[in-house]
Tab-separated table of C-alpha atoms in Angstrom:
chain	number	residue	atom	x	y	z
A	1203	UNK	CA	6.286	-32.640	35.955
A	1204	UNK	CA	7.065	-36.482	35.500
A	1205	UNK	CA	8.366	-37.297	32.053
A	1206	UNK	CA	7.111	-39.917	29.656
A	1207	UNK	CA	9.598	-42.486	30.710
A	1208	UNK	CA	8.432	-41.942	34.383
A	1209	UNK	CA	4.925	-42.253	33.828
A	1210	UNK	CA	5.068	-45.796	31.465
A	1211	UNK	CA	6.523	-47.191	34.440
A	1212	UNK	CA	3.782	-46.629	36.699
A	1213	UNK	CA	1.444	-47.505	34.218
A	1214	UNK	CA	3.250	-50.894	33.880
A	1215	UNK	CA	3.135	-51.511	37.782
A	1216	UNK	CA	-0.553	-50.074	38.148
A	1217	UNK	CA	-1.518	-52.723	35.128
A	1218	UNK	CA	1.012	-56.165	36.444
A	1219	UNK	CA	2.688	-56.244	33.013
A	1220	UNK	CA	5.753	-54.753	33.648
A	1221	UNK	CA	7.487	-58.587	34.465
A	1222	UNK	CA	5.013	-60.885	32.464
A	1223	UNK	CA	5.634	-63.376	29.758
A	1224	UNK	CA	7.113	-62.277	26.789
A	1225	UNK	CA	10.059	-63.864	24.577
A	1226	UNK	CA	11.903	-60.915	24.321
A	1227	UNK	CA	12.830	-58.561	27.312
A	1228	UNK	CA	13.202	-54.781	25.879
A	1229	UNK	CA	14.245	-51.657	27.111
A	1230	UNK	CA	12.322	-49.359	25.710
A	1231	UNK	CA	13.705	-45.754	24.929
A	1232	UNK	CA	12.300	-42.788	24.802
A	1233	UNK	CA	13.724	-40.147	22.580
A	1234	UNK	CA	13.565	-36.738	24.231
A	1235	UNK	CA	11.802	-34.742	21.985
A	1236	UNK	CA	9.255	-37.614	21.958
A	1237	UNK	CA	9.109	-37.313	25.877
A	1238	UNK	CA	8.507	-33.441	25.066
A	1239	UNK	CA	6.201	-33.208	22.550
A	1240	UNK	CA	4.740	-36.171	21.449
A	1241	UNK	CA	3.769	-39.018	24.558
A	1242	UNK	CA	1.409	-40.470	22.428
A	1243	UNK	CA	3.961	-42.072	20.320
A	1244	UNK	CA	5.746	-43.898	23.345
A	1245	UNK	CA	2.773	-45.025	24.363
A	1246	UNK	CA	1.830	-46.094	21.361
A	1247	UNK	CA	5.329	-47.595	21.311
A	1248	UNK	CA	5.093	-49.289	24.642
A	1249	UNK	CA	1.286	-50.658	23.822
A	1250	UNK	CA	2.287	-52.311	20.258
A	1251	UNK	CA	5.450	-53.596	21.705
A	1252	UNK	CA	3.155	-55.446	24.784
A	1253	UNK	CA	0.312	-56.415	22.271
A	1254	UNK	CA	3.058	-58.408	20.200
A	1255	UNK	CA	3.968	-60.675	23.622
A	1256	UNK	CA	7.057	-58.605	24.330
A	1257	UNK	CA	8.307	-58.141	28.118
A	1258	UNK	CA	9.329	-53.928	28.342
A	1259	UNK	CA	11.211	-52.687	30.450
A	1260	UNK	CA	10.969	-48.209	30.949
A	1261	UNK	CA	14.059	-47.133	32.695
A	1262	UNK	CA	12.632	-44.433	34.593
A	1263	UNK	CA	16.625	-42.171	34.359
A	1264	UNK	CA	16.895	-42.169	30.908
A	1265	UNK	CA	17.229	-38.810	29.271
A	1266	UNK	CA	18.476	-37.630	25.687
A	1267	UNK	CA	20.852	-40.100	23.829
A	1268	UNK	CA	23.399	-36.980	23.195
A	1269	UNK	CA	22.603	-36.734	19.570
A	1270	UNK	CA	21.737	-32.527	19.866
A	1271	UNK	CA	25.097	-31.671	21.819
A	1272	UNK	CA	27.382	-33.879	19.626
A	1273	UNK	CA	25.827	-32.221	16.232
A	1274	UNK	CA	26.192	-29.092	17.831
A	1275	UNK	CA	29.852	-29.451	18.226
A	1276	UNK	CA	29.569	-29.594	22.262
A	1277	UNK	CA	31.845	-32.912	22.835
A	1278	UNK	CA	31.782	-32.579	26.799
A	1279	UNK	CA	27.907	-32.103	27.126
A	1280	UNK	CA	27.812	-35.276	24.372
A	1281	UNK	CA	30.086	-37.410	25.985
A	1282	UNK	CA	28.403	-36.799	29.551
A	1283	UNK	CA	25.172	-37.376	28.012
A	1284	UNK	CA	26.424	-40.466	26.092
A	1285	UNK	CA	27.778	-41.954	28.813
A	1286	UNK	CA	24.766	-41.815	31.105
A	1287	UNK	CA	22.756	-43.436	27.989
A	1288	UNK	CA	25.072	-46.189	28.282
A	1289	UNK	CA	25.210	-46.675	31.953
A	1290	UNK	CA	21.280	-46.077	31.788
A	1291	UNK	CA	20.627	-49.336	29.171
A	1292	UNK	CA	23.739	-51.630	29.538
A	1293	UNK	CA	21.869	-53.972	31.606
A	1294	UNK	CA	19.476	-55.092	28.890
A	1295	UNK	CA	20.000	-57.501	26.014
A	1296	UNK	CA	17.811	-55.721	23.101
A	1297	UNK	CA	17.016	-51.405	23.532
A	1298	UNK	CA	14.540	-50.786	20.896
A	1299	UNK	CA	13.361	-46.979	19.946
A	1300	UNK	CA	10.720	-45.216	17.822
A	1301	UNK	CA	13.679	-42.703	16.407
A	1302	UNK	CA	15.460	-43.342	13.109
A	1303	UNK	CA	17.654	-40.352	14.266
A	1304	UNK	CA	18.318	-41.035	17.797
A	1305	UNK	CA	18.956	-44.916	17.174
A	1306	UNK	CA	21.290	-44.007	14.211
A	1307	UNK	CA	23.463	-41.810	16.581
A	1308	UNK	CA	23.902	-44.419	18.872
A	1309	UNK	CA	24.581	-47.010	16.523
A	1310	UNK	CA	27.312	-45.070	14.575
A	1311	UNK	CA	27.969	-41.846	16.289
A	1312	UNK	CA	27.878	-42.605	20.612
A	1313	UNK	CA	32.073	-41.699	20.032
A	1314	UNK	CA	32.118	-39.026	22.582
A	1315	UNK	CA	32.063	-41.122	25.410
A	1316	UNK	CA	34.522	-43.867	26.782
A	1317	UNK	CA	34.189	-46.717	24.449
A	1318	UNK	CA	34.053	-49.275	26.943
A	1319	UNK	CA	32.485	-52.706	26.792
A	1320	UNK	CA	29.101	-51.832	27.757
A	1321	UNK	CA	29.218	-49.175	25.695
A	1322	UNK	CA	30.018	-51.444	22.800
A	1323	UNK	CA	26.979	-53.568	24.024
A	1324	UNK	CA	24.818	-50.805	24.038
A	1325	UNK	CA	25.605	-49.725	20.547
A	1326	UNK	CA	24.935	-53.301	19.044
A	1327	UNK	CA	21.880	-53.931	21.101
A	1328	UNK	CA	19.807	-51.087	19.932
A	1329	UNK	CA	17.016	-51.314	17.277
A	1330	UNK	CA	14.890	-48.584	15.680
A	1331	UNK	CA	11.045	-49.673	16.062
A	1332	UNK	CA	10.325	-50.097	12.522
A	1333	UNK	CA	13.838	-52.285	11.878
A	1334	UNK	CA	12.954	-54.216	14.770
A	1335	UNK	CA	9.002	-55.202	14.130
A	1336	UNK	CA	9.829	-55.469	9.774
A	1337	UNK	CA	11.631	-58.830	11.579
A	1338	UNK	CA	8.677	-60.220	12.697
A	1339	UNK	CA	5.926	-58.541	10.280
A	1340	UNK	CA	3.551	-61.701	10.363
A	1341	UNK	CA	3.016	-61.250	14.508
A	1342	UNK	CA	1.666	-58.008	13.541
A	1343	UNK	CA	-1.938	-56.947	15.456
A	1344	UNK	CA	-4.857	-56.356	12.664
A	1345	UNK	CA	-5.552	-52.494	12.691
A	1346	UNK	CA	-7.814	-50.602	10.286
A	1347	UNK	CA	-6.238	-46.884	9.156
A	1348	UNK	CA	-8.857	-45.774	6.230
A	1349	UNK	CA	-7.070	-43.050	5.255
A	1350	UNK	CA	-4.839	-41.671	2.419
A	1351	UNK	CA	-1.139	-42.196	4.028
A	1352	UNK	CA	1.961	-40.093	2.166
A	1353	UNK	CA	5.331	-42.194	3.461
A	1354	UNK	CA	7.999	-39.801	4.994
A	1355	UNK	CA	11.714	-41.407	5.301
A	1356	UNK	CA	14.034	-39.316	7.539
A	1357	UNK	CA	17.124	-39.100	5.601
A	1358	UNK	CA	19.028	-40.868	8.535
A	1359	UNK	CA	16.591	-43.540	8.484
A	1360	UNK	CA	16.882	-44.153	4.940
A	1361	UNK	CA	20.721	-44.148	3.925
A	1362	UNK	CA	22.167	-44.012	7.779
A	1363	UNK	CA	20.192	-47.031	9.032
A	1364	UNK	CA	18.358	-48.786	5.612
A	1365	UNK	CA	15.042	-48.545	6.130
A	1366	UNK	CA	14.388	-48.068	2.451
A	1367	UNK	CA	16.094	-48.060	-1.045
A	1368	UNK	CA	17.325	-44.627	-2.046
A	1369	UNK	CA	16.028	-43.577	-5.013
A	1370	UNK	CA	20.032	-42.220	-6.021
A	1371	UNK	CA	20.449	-46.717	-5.795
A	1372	UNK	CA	18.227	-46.896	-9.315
A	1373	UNK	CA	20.095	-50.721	-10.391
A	1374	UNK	CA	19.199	-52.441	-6.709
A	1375	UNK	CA	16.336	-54.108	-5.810
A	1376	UNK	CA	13.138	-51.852	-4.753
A	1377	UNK	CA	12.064	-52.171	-0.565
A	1378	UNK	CA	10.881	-50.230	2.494
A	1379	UNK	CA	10.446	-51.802	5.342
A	1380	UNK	CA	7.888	-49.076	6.859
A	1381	UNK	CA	5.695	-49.379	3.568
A	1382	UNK	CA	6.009	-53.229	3.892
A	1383	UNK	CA	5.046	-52.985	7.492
A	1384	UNK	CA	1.994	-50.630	6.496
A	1385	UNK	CA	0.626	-52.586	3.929
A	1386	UNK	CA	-0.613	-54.769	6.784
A	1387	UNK	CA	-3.097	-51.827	7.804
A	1388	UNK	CA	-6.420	-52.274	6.634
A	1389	UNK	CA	-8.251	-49.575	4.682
A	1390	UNK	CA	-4.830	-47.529	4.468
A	1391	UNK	CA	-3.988	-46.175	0.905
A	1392	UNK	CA	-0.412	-45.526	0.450
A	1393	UNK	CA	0.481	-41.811	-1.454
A	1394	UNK	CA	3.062	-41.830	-3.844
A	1395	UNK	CA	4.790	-38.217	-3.491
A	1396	UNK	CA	6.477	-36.922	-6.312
A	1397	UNK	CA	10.074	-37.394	-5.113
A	1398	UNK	CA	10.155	-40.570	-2.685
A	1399	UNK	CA	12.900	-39.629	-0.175
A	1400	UNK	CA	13.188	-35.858	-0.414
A	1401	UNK	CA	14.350	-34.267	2.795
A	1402	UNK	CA	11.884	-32.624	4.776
A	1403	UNK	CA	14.933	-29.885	5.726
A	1404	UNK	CA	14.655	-30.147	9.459
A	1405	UNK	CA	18.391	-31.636	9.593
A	1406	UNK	CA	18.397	-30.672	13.743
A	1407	UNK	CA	20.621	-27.885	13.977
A	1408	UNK	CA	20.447	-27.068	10.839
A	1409	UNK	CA	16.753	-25.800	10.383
A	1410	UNK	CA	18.197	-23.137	13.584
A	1411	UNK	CA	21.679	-22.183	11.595
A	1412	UNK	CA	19.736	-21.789	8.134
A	1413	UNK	CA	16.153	-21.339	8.458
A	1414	UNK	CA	14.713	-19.908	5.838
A	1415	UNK	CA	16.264	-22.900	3.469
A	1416	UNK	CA	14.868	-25.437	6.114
A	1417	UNK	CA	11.587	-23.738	6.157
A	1418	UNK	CA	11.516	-23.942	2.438
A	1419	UNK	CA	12.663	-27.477	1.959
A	1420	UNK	CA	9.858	-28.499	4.446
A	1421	UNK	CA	7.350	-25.850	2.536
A	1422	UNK	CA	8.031	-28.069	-0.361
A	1423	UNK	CA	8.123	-31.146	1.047
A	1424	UNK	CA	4.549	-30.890	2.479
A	1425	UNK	CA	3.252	-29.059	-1.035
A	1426	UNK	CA	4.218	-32.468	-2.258
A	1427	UNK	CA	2.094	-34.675	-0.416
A	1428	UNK	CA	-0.846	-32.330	-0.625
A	1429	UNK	CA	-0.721	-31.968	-4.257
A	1430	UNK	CA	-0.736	-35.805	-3.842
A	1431	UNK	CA	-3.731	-36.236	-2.120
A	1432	UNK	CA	-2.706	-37.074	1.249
A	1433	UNK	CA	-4.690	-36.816	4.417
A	1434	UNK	CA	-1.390	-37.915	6.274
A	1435	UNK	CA	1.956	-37.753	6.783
A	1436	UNK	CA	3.569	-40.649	8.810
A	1437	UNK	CA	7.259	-41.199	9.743
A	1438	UNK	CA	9.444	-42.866	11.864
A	1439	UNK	CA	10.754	-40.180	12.767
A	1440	UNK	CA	8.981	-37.295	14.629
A	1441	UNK	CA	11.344	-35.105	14.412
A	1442	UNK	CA	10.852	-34.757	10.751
A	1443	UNK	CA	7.110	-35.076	11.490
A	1444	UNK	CA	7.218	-31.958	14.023
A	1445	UNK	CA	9.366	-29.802	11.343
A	1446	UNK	CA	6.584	-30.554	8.730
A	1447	UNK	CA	3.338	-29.959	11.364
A	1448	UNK	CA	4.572	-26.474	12.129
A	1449	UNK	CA	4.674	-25.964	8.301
A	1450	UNK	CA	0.830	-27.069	8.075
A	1451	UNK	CA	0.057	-25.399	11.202
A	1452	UNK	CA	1.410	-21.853	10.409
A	1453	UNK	CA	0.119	-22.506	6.905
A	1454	UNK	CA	-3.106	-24.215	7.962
A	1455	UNK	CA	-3.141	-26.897	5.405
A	1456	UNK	CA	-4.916	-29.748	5.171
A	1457	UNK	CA	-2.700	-32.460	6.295
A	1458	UNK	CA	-2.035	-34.206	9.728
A	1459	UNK	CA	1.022	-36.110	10.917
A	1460	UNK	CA	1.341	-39.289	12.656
A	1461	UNK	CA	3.939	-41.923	13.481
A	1462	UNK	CA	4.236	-45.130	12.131
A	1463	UNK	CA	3.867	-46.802	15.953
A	1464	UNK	CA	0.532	-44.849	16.181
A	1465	UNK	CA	-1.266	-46.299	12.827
A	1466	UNK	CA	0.084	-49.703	13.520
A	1467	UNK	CA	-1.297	-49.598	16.913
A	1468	UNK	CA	-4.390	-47.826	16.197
A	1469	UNK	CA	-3.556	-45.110	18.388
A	1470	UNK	CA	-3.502	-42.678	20.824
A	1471	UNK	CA	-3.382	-40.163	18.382
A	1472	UNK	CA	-3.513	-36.448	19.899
């Protein structure tokens, strides 16, 4: 079966936009998980990226960034990993991502592999989606989203990469750059939960090595927005979206997920 990554690219040739115009040339990478589960959100990725003038660029070998063997203590399957990320994206001056996760393991944690030059490159070069288009938020394409929208900030996101102010930081200055970038969506109504940045409890290999207290942290977590009045939960990060939609699935509640890319690009949605 060709992955994600592998079908973007013939997409791009089949439409003549993989070398057009464009200010910016991008690598765009696909988190694994993302490649997996949820397509829609690269191509949602890929299609916003395009509609804002950018040239992308799908490198058709990438794989996992090694994030899942280095947090499960596996340093040779990491640094292998890591060090076919880097030889996958040094060629490119900006890699941007729609993983607060992935991109904050590259960022801070790609220290399994050589550090070599490129690998220093590839480290500085790469931008999580919503860091990346909060630079830029007038260029932004107008997109109605009439729906009630509860704001989920994966923990890395939040504190590992500053995406938002946590609520711990109570003298600094209030911002989120994902509600900012929302707020541009017409007919969207933002949910306030009852405790902003709560984790969801997925954690990666932690919802595997503890369970039920992941299952309960996400039990809660969803409970929250609900008793809030959302229709949705949207995230940068779908890997604490796909902890909390097999919460609402197994519980059948009345809440859908969606990532930030797909609202802002009105779609696909699955």
């Amino acid at each position: 079966m060709a992955t994600v990554a592998e079908i973007l690219v013939e997409t791009l040739a089949l439409s003549g936009l993989a070398n057009e115009g464009g200010d910016v040339k991008i690598a765009l990478f696909v988190p694994c998980y993302v490649d997996a589960f949820f397509p829609e959100v690269a191509i949602a990725t890929l299609q916003l990226l395009e509609r804002l003038g950018h040239e992308v660029v799908v490198p058709p070998q990438q794989t996992c960034c090694g994030q899942p063997m280095a947090n499960s203590g596996d340093q040779a399957a990491s640094a292998a990993t890591e060090a076919h990320f880097v030889d996958t994206f040094k060629s490119y001056d900006l890699i941007v991502g729609p993983s607060g996760s992935c991109v904050h393991h590259v960022r801070l944690h790609l220290d399994a592999c050589e550090q070599t030059p490129e690998a220093a490159h590839v480290r500085k070069s790469i931008r999580e989606l919503i860091e990346f288009l909060h630079e830029d938020i007038k260029s932004l394409p107008p997109i109605d989203f009439k729906h009630k929208v509860g704001l989920h900030n994966g923990c890395t996101a939040l504190r590992g990469l500053g995406h938002a102010r946590p609520s711990e930081r109570v003298h600094e200055p209030d911002f989120s750059k994902a509600r900012d970038l929302l707020t541009h969506v017409g007919g969207l109504e933002i949910i306030q939960s009852d405790r902003v940045d709560e984790c969801c409890g997925f954690g990666g290999s932690f919802c595997v090595t503890d369970e039920a207290v992941s299952s309960k942290m996400g039990q809660d977590r969803v409970a929250d927005f609900e008793r809030n009045g959302a229709e949705y939960i949207a995230s940068a990060d779908n890997s604490c979206l796909m902890h909390m939609k097999g919460i609402i699935d197994r519980e059948k509640r009345p809440l859908k997920i969606v990532h930030i890319a797909q609202i802002l690009n009105g779609g696909p949605f699955a």
